[in-house]
Amino acid sequence: MGSTRRCPNSDEASGSAGIRGRAVMRVECDDDHIYRVDGEIKPGVSEILKAGGYGDPSLTAGGYVIGEDVIEAAGEKGHLIHEGVSLEVAGTLDWGSIEDEDILEGVKAFAEWMLDSDFQPLDSEKLFYEPTLGYCGTRDLKGLIDGRLTIVDVKTGSAGLKPWHRYQLAAYAYPESNCGENWPDRLIVHLRPDLKRKRYREHYFSPKSAEWDFEVFTACKTLLTAKELEKKC
């Protein structure tokens, strides 16, 4: 097992209890993408969507089988671009430290989008736990665009938008929705440094569709629970 990322609650500095005496939960995600809340394994957004048949990486493109080594390499570059994005949002990115041209251009494309959109970040790469349904996730970005709270998911590579991305974003947005009463905007920023003009694409999802999208996600969560119960029978 490799390193573990921790996302302590903002009240954790006060000890074992947060504001109003509430116990503080520690959310962790290890290198195998296994989430734990106070040491107990919890399902992540990707695992839940997979139970519903969504989110599996495609092994074919244009009729040709893509090798696992190619998929792994693309995933590693995507991860490093996300790290660069997080550092750029925090204002601590050392551009000279990025040696790989693909990663550099990917982060540049994000910086272009952030400037064009006047995105005002509130947090990035945020681990969270949603206690009502009992799931975890890692949210790329939360911030303000034109004064509206927006949950942003950054995508890399040439695959483009997938139908299930909207369900994924609904799961990320729900903890910020006041239990579904006031949904934030949802936005996918697809970085395309290979394009000559406007090296990103935006895909916006209205709050009006968020409730339905989240219902699809909760159905996937029910399927995952059912499959886990079947294993115990």
GROMACS .gro file of N, CA and C in nm, residues 25-192:
model
  504
   25MET      N    1  -1.507   1.355   1.153
   25MET     CA    2  -1.474   1.236   1.077
   25MET      C    3  -1.353   1.264   0.988
   26ARG      N    4  -1.263   1.168   0.984
   26ARG     CA    5  -1.144   1.180   0.900
   26ARG      C    6  -1.164   1.098   0.773
   27VAL      N    7  -1.156   1.165   0.660
   27VAL     CA    8  -1.174   1.099   0.530
   27VAL      C    9  -1.036   1.076   0.469
   28GLU      N   10  -1.012   0.953   0.422
   28GLU     CA   11  -0.884   0.918   0.363
   28GLU      C   12  -0.905   0.846   0.230
   29CYS      N   13  -0.807   0.859   0.142
   29CYS     CA   14  -0.808   0.785   0.016
   29CYS      C   15  -0.665   0.740  -0.013
   30ASP      N   16  -0.645   0.608  -0.029
   30ASP     CA   17  -0.509   0.559  -0.050
   30ASP      C   18  -0.477   0.549  -0.199
   31ASP      N   19  -0.359   0.500  -0.230
   31ASP     CA   20  -0.314   0.493  -0.369
   31ASP      C   21  -0.395   0.395  -0.453
   32ASP      N   22  -0.467   0.304  -0.388
   32ASP     CA   23  -0.554   0.211  -0.459
   32ASP      C   24  -0.694   0.266  -0.475
   33HIS      N   25  -0.709   0.394  -0.442
   33HIS     CA   26  -0.837   0.464  -0.455
   33HIS      C   27  -0.945   0.403  -0.367
   34ILE      N   28  -0.905   0.357  -0.250
   34ILE     CA   29  -0.999   0.305  -0.150
   34ILE      C   30  -1.021   0.413  -0.046
   35TYR      N   31  -1.147   0.447  -0.025
   35TYR     CA   32  -1.182   0.551   0.071
   35TYR      C   33  -1.211   0.490   0.208
   36ARG      N   34  -1.171   0.562   0.310
   36ARG     CA   35  -1.201   0.523   0.447
   36ARG      C   36  -1.247   0.645   0.526
   37VAL      N   37  -1.346   0.624   0.611
   37VAL     CA   38  -1.394   0.729   0.700
   37VAL      C   39  -1.375   0.677   0.842
   38ASP      N   40  -1.285   0.742   0.915
   38ASP     CA   41  -1.247   0.695   1.048
   38ASP      C   42  -1.207   0.548   1.044
   39GLY      N   43  -1.136   0.509   0.938
   39GLY     CA   44  -1.084   0.373   0.925
   39GLY      C   45  -1.179   0.274   0.860
   40GLU      N   46  -1.305   0.311   0.842
   40GLU     CA   47  -1.404   0.220   0.782
   40GLU      C   48  -1.414   0.245   0.632
   41ILE      N   49  -1.403   0.138   0.553
   41ILE     CA   50  -1.409   0.150   0.408
   41ILE      C   51  -1.548   0.196   0.364
   42LYS      N   52  -1.549   0.295   0.275
   42LYS     CA   53  -1.673   0.347   0.218
   42LYS      C   54  -1.662   0.349   0.065
   43PRO      N   55  -1.772   0.331  -0.005
   43PRO     CA   56  -1.764   0.333  -0.152
   43PRO      C   57  -1.738   0.474  -0.204
   44GLY      N   58  -1.666   0.483  -0.314
   44GLY     CA   59  -1.642   0.610  -0.379
   44GLY      C   60  -1.738   0.630  -0.496
   45VAL      N   61  -1.743   0.750  -0.547
   45VAL     CA   62  -1.833   0.782  -0.658
   45VAL      C   63  -1.808   0.691  -0.778
   46SER      N   64  -1.682   0.670  -0.814
   46SER     CA   65  -1.650   0.587  -0.931
   46SER      C   66  -1.694   0.443  -0.911
   47GLU      N   67  -1.674   0.390  -0.790
   47GLU     CA   68  -1.715   0.252  -0.759
   47GLU      C   69  -1.867   0.238  -0.771
   48ILE      N   70  -1.940   0.338  -0.723
   48ILE     CA   71  -2.086   0.334  -0.730
   48ILE      C   72  -2.134   0.338  -0.873
   49LEU      N   73  -2.078   0.427  -0.953
   49LEU     CA   74  -2.117   0.436  -1.094
   49LEU      C   75  -2.084   0.307  -1.169
   50LYS      N   76  -1.973   0.244  -1.135
   50LYS     CA   77  -1.935   0.119  -1.200
   50LYS      C   78  -2.038   0.010  -1.173
   51ALA      N   79  -2.098   0.011  -1.054
   51ALA     CA   80  -2.201  -0.087  -1.021
   51ALA      C   81  -2.322  -0.074  -1.113
   52GLY      N   82  -2.344   0.048  -1.164
   52GLY     CA   83  -2.453   0.072  -1.256
   52GLY      C   84  -2.413   0.058  -1.402
   53GLY      N   85  -2.290   0.016  -1.426
   53GLY     CA   86  -2.242  -0.003  -1.563
   53GLY      C   87  -2.181   0.120  -1.624
   54TYR      N   88  -2.150   0.221  -1.543
   54TYR     CA   89  -2.094   0.345  -1.594
   54TYR      C   90  -1.947   0.360  -1.552
   55GLY      N   91  -1.873   0.431  -1.635
   55GLY     CA   92  -1.740   0.477  -1.593
   55GLY      C   93  -1.625   0.387  -1.623
   56ASP      N   94  -1.650   0.266  -1.673
   56ASP     CA   95  -1.537   0.178  -1.705
   56ASP      C   96  -1.460   0.234  -1.822
   57PRO      N   97  -1.325   0.237  -1.813
   57PRO     CA   98  -1.247   0.287  -1.927
   57PRO      C   99  -1.264   0.197  -2.048
   58SER      N  100  -1.277   0.257  -2.164
   58SER     CA  101  -1.291   0.180  -2.287
   58SER      C  102  -1.157   0.119  -2.326
   59LEU      N  103  -1.161  -0.005  -2.368
   59LEU     CA  104  -1.038  -0.073  -2.409
   59LEU      C  105  -1.023  -0.073  -2.560
   60THR      N  106  -1.117  -0.007  -2.629
   60THR     CA  107  -1.108  -0.003  -2.774
   60THR      C  108  -1.122   0.137  -2.826
   61ALA      N  109  -1.063   0.164  -2.938
   61ALA     CA  110  -1.076   0.294  -3.003
   61ALA      C  111  -1.057   0.273  -3.152
   62GLY      N  112  -1.157   0.311  -3.230
   62GLY     CA  113  -1.148   0.296  -3.375
   62GLY      C  114  -1.131   0.152  -3.417
   63GLY      N  115  -1.185   0.059  -3.336
   63GLY     CA  116  -1.178  -0.082  -3.372
   63GLY      C  117  -1.050  -0.150  -3.328
   64TYR      N  118  -0.957  -0.076  -3.268
   64TYR     CA  119  -0.832  -0.135  -3.222
   64TYR      C  120  -0.831  -0.145  -3.070
   65VAL      N  121  -0.777  -0.253  -3.020
   65VAL     CA  122  -0.768  -0.272  -2.876
   65VAL      C  123  -0.653  -0.188  -2.821
   66ILE      N  124  -0.682  -0.112  -2.717
   66ILE     CA  125  -0.580  -0.031  -2.653
   66ILE      C  126  -0.514  -0.112  -2.542
   67GLY      N  127  -0.384  -0.119  -2.543
   67GLY     CA  128  -0.314  -0.195  -2.441
   67GLY      C  129  -0.325  -0.131  -2.303
   68GLU      N  130  -0.317  -0.214  -2.199
   68GLU     CA  131  -0.328  -0.163  -2.063
   68GLU      C  132  -0.214  -0.066  -2.031
   69ASP      N  133  -0.097  -0.087  -2.094
   69ASP     CA  134   0.014   0.003  -2.069
   69ASP      C  135  -0.016   0.143  -2.121
   70VAL      N  136  -0.088   0.152  -2.233
   70VAL     CA  137  -0.125   0.282  -2.289
   70VAL      C  138  -0.225   0.351  -2.198
   71ILE      N  139  -0.324   0.274  -2.151
   71ILE     CA  140  -0.425   0.331  -2.060
   71ILE      C  141  -0.360   0.379  -1.930
   72GLU      N  142  -0.266   0.299  -1.878
   72GLU     CA  143  -0.198   0.336  -1.754
   72GLU      C  144  -0.116   0.463  -1.772
   73ALA      N  145  -0.046   0.473  -1.885
   73ALA     CA  146   0.036   0.592  -1.913
   73ALA      C  147  -0.052   0.717  -1.925
   74ALA      N  148  -0.166   0.702  -1.995
   74ALA     CA  149  -0.258   0.816  -2.010
   74ALA      C  150  -0.315   0.857  -1.875
   75GLY      N  151  -0.346   0.757  -1.790
   75GLY     CA  152  -0.398   0.787  -1.657
   75GLY      C  153  -0.297   0.859  -1.571
   76GLU      N  154  -0.170   0.821  -1.582
   76GLU     CA  155  -0.065   0.886  -1.504
   76GLU      C  156  -0.047   1.030  -1.549
   77LYS      N  157  -0.052   1.054  -1.679
   77LYS     CA  158  -0.039   1.192  -1.727
   77LYS      C  159  -0.158   1.275  -1.683
   78GLY      N  160  -0.277   1.216  -1.686
   78GLY     CA  161  -0.395   1.287  -1.639
   78GLY      C  162  -0.384   1.323  -1.493
   79HIS      N  163  -0.329   1.230  -1.414
   79HIS     CA  164  -0.311   1.256  -1.271
   79HIS      C  165  -0.214   1.371  -1.249
   80LEU      N  166  -0.104   1.373  -1.325
   80LEU     CA  167  -0.005   1.479  -1.310
   80LEU      C  168  -0.058   1.614  -1.357
   81ILE      N  169  -0.143   1.613  -1.460
   81ILE     CA  170  -0.207   1.738  -1.502
   81ILE      C  171  -0.297   1.790  -1.390
   82HIS      N  172  -0.371   1.701  -1.326
   82HIS     CA  173  -0.456   1.741  -1.215
   82HIS      C  174  -0.374   1.799  -1.100
   83GLU      N  175  -0.257   1.740  -1.075
   83GLU     CA  176  -0.169   1.795  -0.970
   83GLU      C  177  -0.125   1.936  -1.007
   84GLY      N  178  -0.090   1.954  -1.134
   84GLY     CA  179  -0.051   2.088  -1.180
   84GLY      C  180  -0.164   2.187  -1.170
   85VAL      N  181  -0.285   2.143  -1.201
   85VAL     CA  182  -0.403   2.228  -1.190
   85VAL      C  183  -0.423   2.273  -1.046
   86SER      N  184  -0.412   2.178  -0.953
   86SER     CA  185  -0.430   2.210  -0.811
   86SER      C  186  -0.327   2.311  -0.763
   87LEU      N  187  -0.203   2.296  -0.808
   87LEU     CA  188  -0.097   2.390  -0.770
   87LEU      C  189  -0.121   2.528  -0.832
   88GLU      N  190  -0.169   2.529  -0.958
   88GLU     CA  191  -0.197   2.655  -1.024
   88GLU      C  192  -0.311   2.730  -0.954
   89VAL      N  193  -0.412   2.656  -0.910
   89VAL     CA  194  -0.523   2.716  -0.837
   89VAL      C  195  -0.475   2.776  -0.705
   90ALA      N  196  -0.381   2.706  -0.641
   90ALA     CA  197  -0.327   2.754  -0.514
   90ALA      C  198  -0.226   2.866  -0.532
   91GLY      N  199  -0.183   2.889  -0.657
   91GLY     CA  200  -0.083   2.992  -0.684
   91GLY      C  201   0.057   2.953  -0.648
   92THR      N  202   0.084   2.822  -0.641
   92THR     CA  203   0.216   2.775  -0.599
   92THR      C  204   0.286   2.692  -0.706
   93LEU      N  205   0.232   2.692  -0.828
   93LEU     CA  206   0.291   2.610  -0.933
   93LEU      C  207   0.422   2.670  -0.983
   94ASP      N  208   0.525   2.586  -0.986
   94ASP     CA  209   0.653   2.622  -1.047
   94ASP      C  210   0.652   2.570  -1.191
   95TRP      N  211   0.623   2.657  -1.286
   95TRP     CA  212   0.609   2.614  -1.424
   95TRP      C  213   0.737   2.549  -1.476
   96GLY      N  214   0.850   2.594  -1.429
   96GLY     CA  215   0.977   2.539  -1.475
   96GLY      C  216   1.001   2.396  -1.432
   97SER      N  217   0.923   2.348  -1.336
   97SER     CA  218   0.941   2.211  -1.286
   97SER      C  219   0.872   2.107  -1.372
   98ILE      N  220   0.787   2.150  -1.468
   98ILE     CA  221   0.713   2.057  -1.553
   98ILE      C  222   0.797   2.027  -1.677
   99GLU      N  223   0.849   1.906  -1.685
   99GLU     CA  224   0.938   1.870  -1.794
   99GLU      C  225   0.865   1.804  -1.911
  100ASP      N  226   0.756   1.735  -1.881
  100ASP     CA  227   0.681   1.666  -1.986
  100ASP      C  228   0.596   1.767  -2.064
  101GLU      N  229   0.612   1.767  -2.197
  101GLU     CA  230   0.543   1.866  -2.281
  101GLU      C  231   0.392   1.851  -2.276
  102ASP      N  232   0.342   1.726  -2.275
  102ASP     CA  233   0.198   1.702  -2.272
  102ASP      C  234   0.136   1.754  -2.143
  103ILE      N  235   0.206   1.730  -2.032
  103ILE     CA  236   0.156   1.778  -1.903
  103ILE      C  237   0.159   1.930  -1.897
  104LEU      N  238   0.268   1.988  -1.947
  104LEU     CA  239   0.281   2.133  -1.949
  104LEU      C  240   0.168   2.198  -2.029
  105GLU      N  241   0.141   2.145  -2.147
  105GLU     CA  242   0.038   2.202  -2.232
  105GLU      C  243  -0.101   2.182  -2.172
  106GLY      N  244  -0.119   2.071  -2.102
  106GLY     CA  245  -0.247   2.048  -2.036
  106GLY      C  246  -0.275   2.150  -1.927
  107VAL      N  247  -0.174   2.178  -1.846
  107VAL     CA  248  -0.190   2.276  -1.739
  107VAL      C  249  -0.206   2.417  -1.797
  108LYS      N  250  -0.136   2.445  -1.908
  108LYS     CA  251  -0.152   2.574  -1.975
  108LYS      C  252  -0.296   2.592  -2.025
  109ALA      N  253  -0.353   2.484  -2.077
  109ALA     CA  254  -0.492   2.491  -2.124
  109ALA      C  255  -0.586   2.523  -2.009
  110PHE      N  256  -0.559   2.464  -1.892
  110PHE     CA  257  -0.642   2.495  -1.775
  110PHE      C  258  -0.626   2.641  -1.734
  111ALA      N  259  -0.501   2.689  -1.732
  111ALA     CA  260  -0.476   2.828  -1.694
  111ALA      C  261  -0.549   2.923  -1.789
  112GLU      N  262  -0.555   2.885  -1.917
  112GLU     CA  263  -0.628   2.965  -2.016
  112GLU      C  264  -0.776   2.971  -1.981
  113TRP      N  265  -0.833   2.853  -1.945
  113TRP     CA  266  -0.975   2.850  -1.908
  113TRP      C  267  -1.001   2.933  -1.782
  114MET      N  268  -0.914   2.920  -1.683
  114MET     CA  269  -0.936   2.992  -1.557
  114MET      C  270  -0.935   3.143  -1.580
  115LEU      N  271  -0.848   3.189  -1.669
  115LEU     CA  272  -0.841   3.331  -1.701
  115LEU      C  273  -0.966   3.375  -1.778
  116ASP      N  274  -1.006   3.296  -1.877
  116ASP     CA  275  -1.121   3.331  -1.959
  116ASP      C  276  -1.251   3.333  -1.878
  117SER      N  277  -1.265   3.239  -1.786
  117SER     CA  278  -1.390   3.225  -1.711
  117SER      C  279  -1.395   3.314  -1.586
  118ASP      N  280  -1.279   3.371  -1.549
  118ASP     CA  281  -1.268   3.447  -1.425
  118ASP      C  282  -1.312   3.362  -1.306
  119PHE      N  283  -1.271   3.236  -1.309
  119PHE     CA  284  -1.305   3.141  -1.203
  119PHE      C  285  -1.241   3.184  -1.071
  120GLN      N  286  -1.322   3.188  -0.965
  120GLN     CA  287  -1.274   3.224  -0.832
  120GLN      C  288  -1.275   3.098  -0.744
  121PRO      N  289  -1.161   3.032  -0.727
  121PRO     CA  290  -1.159   2.904  -0.656
  121PRO      C  291  -1.186   2.917  -0.507
  122LEU      N  292  -1.258   2.819  -0.455
  122LEU     CA  293  -1.281   2.808  -0.311
  122LEU      C  294  -1.207   2.688  -0.253
  123ASP      N  295  -1.194   2.581  -0.330
  123ASP     CA  296  -1.110   2.468  -0.290
  123ASP      C  297  -1.078   2.385  -0.412
  124SER      N  298  -0.981   2.295  -0.398
  124SER     CA  299  -0.944   2.206  -0.508
  124SER      C  300  -0.900   2.072  -0.451
  125GLU      N  301  -0.923   1.964  -0.531
  125GLU     CA  302  -0.887   1.828  -0.492
  125GLU      C  303  -0.938   1.798  -0.351
  126LYS      N  304  -1.065   1.823  -0.329
  126LYS     CA  305  -1.126   1.811  -0.196
  126LYS      C  306  -1.185   1.672  -0.175
  127LEU      N  307  -1.133   1.601  -0.078
  127LEU     CA  308  -1.193   1.475  -0.036
  127LEU      C  309  -1.316   1.505   0.049
  128PHE      N  310  -1.423   1.429   0.027
  128PHE     CA  311  -1.542   1.452   0.107
  128PHE      C  312  -1.613   1.321   0.138
  129TYR      N  313  -1.697   1.326   0.239
  129TYR     CA  314  -1.784   1.213   0.274
  129TYR      C  315  -1.925   1.265   0.288
  130GLU      N  316  -2.019   1.200   0.218
  130GLU     CA  317  -2.160   1.236   0.225
  130GLU      C  318  -2.228   1.134   0.316
  131PRO      N  319  -2.262   1.172   0.440
  131PRO     CA  320  -2.308   1.073   0.537
  131PRO      C  321  -2.448   1.020   0.515
  132THR      N  322  -2.534   1.095   0.445
  132THR     CA  323  -2.671   1.048   0.426
  132THR      C  324  -2.675   0.920   0.343
  133LEU      N  325  -2.604   0.918   0.231
  133LEU     CA  326  -2.597   0.799   0.147
  133LEU      C  327  -2.472   0.716   0.174
  134GLY      N  328  -2.378   0.774   0.246
  134GLY     CA  329  -2.259   0.700   0.285
  134GLY      C  330  -2.161   0.677   0.173
  135TYR      N  331  -2.126   0.781   0.099
  135TYR     CA  332  -2.028   0.766  -0.007
  135TYR      C  333  -1.923   0.877   0.001
  136CYS      N  334  -1.809   0.850  -0.062
  136CYS     CA  335  -1.698   0.944  -0.064
  136CYS      C  336  -1.665   0.984  -0.207
  137GLY      N  337  -1.586   1.088  -0.221
  137GLY     CA  338  -1.540   1.131  -0.352
  137GLY      C  339  -1.429   1.231  -0.341
  138THR      N  340  -1.369   1.263  -0.454
  138THR     CA  341  -1.267   1.366  -0.462
  138THR      C  342  -1.313   1.468  -0.566
  139ARG      N  343  -1.349   1.584  -0.518
  139ARG     CA  344  -1.401   1.690  -0.605
  139ARG      C  345  -1.284   1.770  -0.660
  140ASP      N  346  -1.280   1.790  -0.792
  140ASP     CA  347  -1.169   1.864  -0.853
  140ASP      C  348  -1.166   2.008  -0.805
  141LEU      N  349  -1.276   2.080  -0.829
  141LEU     CA  350  -1.278   2.222  -0.799
  141LEU      C  351  -1.416   2.267  -0.753
  142LYS      N  352  -1.417   2.359  -0.658
  142LYS     CA  353  -1.538   2.431  -0.620
  142LYS      C  354  -1.503   2.579  -0.620
  143GLY      N  355  -1.590   2.660  -0.681
  143GLY     CA  356  -1.561   2.803  -0.685
  143GLY      C  357  -1.678   2.882  -0.740
  144LEU      N  358  -1.652   3.005  -0.772
  144LEU     CA  359  -1.754   3.095  -0.821
  144LEU      C  360  -1.726   3.135  -0.965
  145ILE      N  361  -1.831   3.130  -1.047
  145ILE     CA  362  -1.826   3.181  -1.184
  145ILE      C  363  -1.946   3.273  -1.200
  146ASP      N  364  -1.917   3.398  -1.229
  146ASP     CA  365  -2.023   3.500  -1.237
  146ASP      C  366  -2.107   3.503  -1.108
  147GLY      N  367  -2.039   3.483  -0.997
  147GLY     CA  368  -2.106   3.491  -0.868
  147GLY      C  369  -2.184   3.367  -0.828
  148ARG      N  370  -2.190   3.265  -0.913
  148ARG     CA  371  -2.265   3.143  -0.884
  148ARG      C  372  -2.171   3.031  -0.840
  149LEU      N  373  -2.213   2.961  -0.733
  149LEU     CA  374  -2.135   2.847  -0.686
  149LEU      C  375  -2.135   2.739  -0.795
  150THR      N  376  -2.015   2.691  -0.829
  150THR     CA  377  -2.000   2.597  -0.939
  150THR      C  378  -1.906   2.484  -0.899
  151ILE      N  379  -1.949   2.361  -0.925
  151ILE     CA  380  -1.864   2.244  -0.907
  151ILE      C  381  -1.803   2.210  -1.042
  152VAL      N  382  -1.671   2.207  -1.049
  152VAL     CA  383  -1.600   2.189  -1.176
  152VAL      C  384  -1.524   2.057  -1.174
  153ASP      N  385  -1.539   1.981  -1.279
  153ASP     CA  386  -1.461   1.859  -1.296
  153ASP      C  387  -1.374   1.874  -1.419
  154VAL      N  388  -1.245   1.851  -1.404
  154VAL     CA  389  -1.149   1.868  -1.512
  154VAL      C  390  -1.123   1.733  -1.578
  155LYS      N  391  -1.141   1.728  -1.710
  155LYS     CA  392  -1.115   1.606  -1.786
  155LYS      C  393  -0.997   1.627  -1.879
  156THR      N  394  -0.920   1.522  -1.897
  156THR     CA  395  -0.805   1.526  -1.988
  156THR      C  396  -0.822   1.418  -2.094
  157GLY      N  397  -0.737   1.419  -2.194
  157GLY     CA  398  -0.744   1.318  -2.300
  157GLY      C  399  -0.841   1.359  -2.409
  158SER      N  400  -0.855   1.273  -2.511
  158SER     CA  401  -0.934   1.307  -2.629
  158SER      C  402  -1.070   1.239  -2.632
  159ALA      N  403  -1.104   1.163  -2.526
  159ALA     CA  404  -1.229   1.085  -2.529
  159ALA      C  405  -1.352   1.173  -2.531
  160GLY      N  406  -1.347   1.288  -2.467
  160GLY     CA  407  -1.461   1.378  -2.468
  160GLY      C  408  -1.565   1.345  -2.363
  161LEU      N  409  -1.681   1.408  -2.375
  161LEU     CA  410  -1.788   1.395  -2.277
  161LEU      C  411  -1.853   1.257  -2.286
  162LYS      N  412  -1.877   1.197  -2.170
  162LYS     CA  413  -1.949   1.070  -2.160
  162LYS      C  414  -2.085   1.095  -2.094
  163PRO      N  415  -2.186   1.016  -2.129
  163PRO     CA  416  -2.319   1.037  -2.071
  163PRO      C  417  -2.322   1.034  -1.919
  164TRP      N  418  -2.235   0.951  -1.859
  164TRP     CA  419  -2.238   0.935  -1.714
  164TRP      C  420  -2.166   1.046  -1.639
  165HIS      N  421  -2.098   1.134  -1.709
  165HIS     CA  422  -2.028   1.244  -1.642
  165HIS      C  423  -2.124   1.332  -1.562
  166ARG      N  424  -2.246   1.349  -1.614
  166ARG     CA  425  -2.342   1.433  -1.545
  166ARG      C  426  -2.384   1.370  -1.411
  167TYR      N  427  -2.389   1.237  -1.405
  167TYR     CA  428  -2.423   1.168  -1.280
  167TYR      C  429  -2.309   1.182  -1.180
  168GLN      N  430  -2.188   1.172  -1.231
  168GLN     CA  431  -2.069   1.189  -1.147
  168GLN      C  432  -2.068   1.328  -1.084
  169LEU      N  433  -2.095   1.430  -1.165
  169LEU     CA  434  -2.094   1.567  -1.115
  169LEU      C  435  -2.208   1.591  -1.016
  170ALA      N  436  -2.322   1.526  -1.037
  170ALA     CA  437  -2.432   1.540  -0.942
  170ALA      C  438  -2.392   1.484  -0.806
  171ALA      N  439  -2.317   1.374  -0.805
  171ALA     CA  440  -2.269   1.317  -0.679
  171ALA      C  441  -2.171   1.410  -0.610
  172TYR      N  442  -2.087   1.479  -0.688
  172TYR     CA  443  -1.993   1.574  -0.631
  172TYR      C  444  -2.065   1.699  -0.579
  173ALA      N  445  -2.174   1.735  -0.645
  173ALA     CA  446  -2.245   1.859  -0.611
  173ALA      C  447  -2.342   1.843  -0.495
  174TYR      N  448  -2.391   1.722  -0.473
  174TYR     CA  449  -2.495   1.702  -0.371
  174TYR      C  450  -2.456   1.753  -0.232
  175PRO      N  451  -2.333   1.728  -0.184
  175PRO     CA  452  -2.297   1.781  -0.051
  175PRO      C  453  -2.303   1.933  -0.041
  176GLU      N  454  -2.305   2.002  -0.155
  176GLU     CA  455  -2.312   2.149  -0.156
  176GLU      C  456  -2.452   2.199  -0.191
  177SER      N  457  -2.551   2.110  -0.193
  177SER     CA  458  -2.684   2.144  -0.245
  177SER      C  459  -2.789   2.167  -0.137
  178ASN      N  460  -2.747   2.165  -0.009
  178ASN     CA  461  -2.844   2.176   0.101
  178ASN      C  462  -2.949   2.066   0.088
  179CYS      N  463  -2.900   1.942   0.080
  179CYS     CA  464  -2.986   1.822   0.069
  179CYS      C  465  -3.077   1.829  -0.054
  180GLY      N  466  -3.023   1.882  -0.163
  180GLY     CA  467  -3.098   1.887  -0.287
  180GLY      C  468  -3.191   2.004  -0.302
  181GLU      N  469  -3.188   2.096  -0.206
  181GLU     CA  470  -3.278   2.212  -0.211
  181GLU      C  471  -3.223   2.326  -0.296
  182ASN      N  472  -3.092   2.336  -0.306
  182ASN     CA  473  -3.031   2.448  -0.378
  182ASN      C  474  -2.905   2.400  -0.448
  183TRP      N  475  -2.923   2.343  -0.567
  183TRP     CA  476  -2.811   2.283  -0.637
  183TRP      C  477  -2.718   2.388  -0.695
  184PRO      N  478  -2.587   2.366  -0.683
  184PRO     CA  479  -2.492   2.455  -0.752
  184PRO      C  480  -2.487   2.422  -0.900
  185ASP      N  481  -2.426   2.510  -0.978
  185ASP     CA  482  -2.401   2.480  -1.118
  185ASP      C  483  -2.296   2.369  -1.127
  186ARG      N  484  -2.298   2.296  -1.237
  186ARG     CA  485  -2.201   2.190  -1.260
  186ARG      C  486  -2.136   2.213  -1.396
  187LEU      N  487  -2.005   2.197  -1.400
  187LEU     CA  488  -1.932   2.227  -1.523
  187LEU      C  489  -1.818   2.130  -1.543
  188ILE      N  490  -1.809   2.072  -1.661
  188ILE     CA  491  -1.693   1.993  -1.700
  188ILE      C  492  -1.605   2.079  -1.789
  189VAL      N  493  -1.478   2.086  -1.756
  189VAL     CA  494  -1.379   2.154  -1.839
  189VAL      C  495  -1.289   2.047  -1.900
  190HIS      N  496  -1.306   2.027  -2.030
  190HIS     CA  497  -1.228   1.926  -2.101
  190HIS      C  498  -1.107   1.994  -2.163
  191LEU      N  499  -0.990   1.964  -2.109
  191LEU     CA  500  -0.867   2.026  -2.158
  191LEU      C  501  -0.826   1.962  -2.290
  192ARG      N  502  -0.807   2.047  -2.392
  192ARG     CA  503  -0.768   1.999  -2.526
  192ARG      C  504  -0.651   2.082  -2.577
   0.00000   0.00000   0.00000
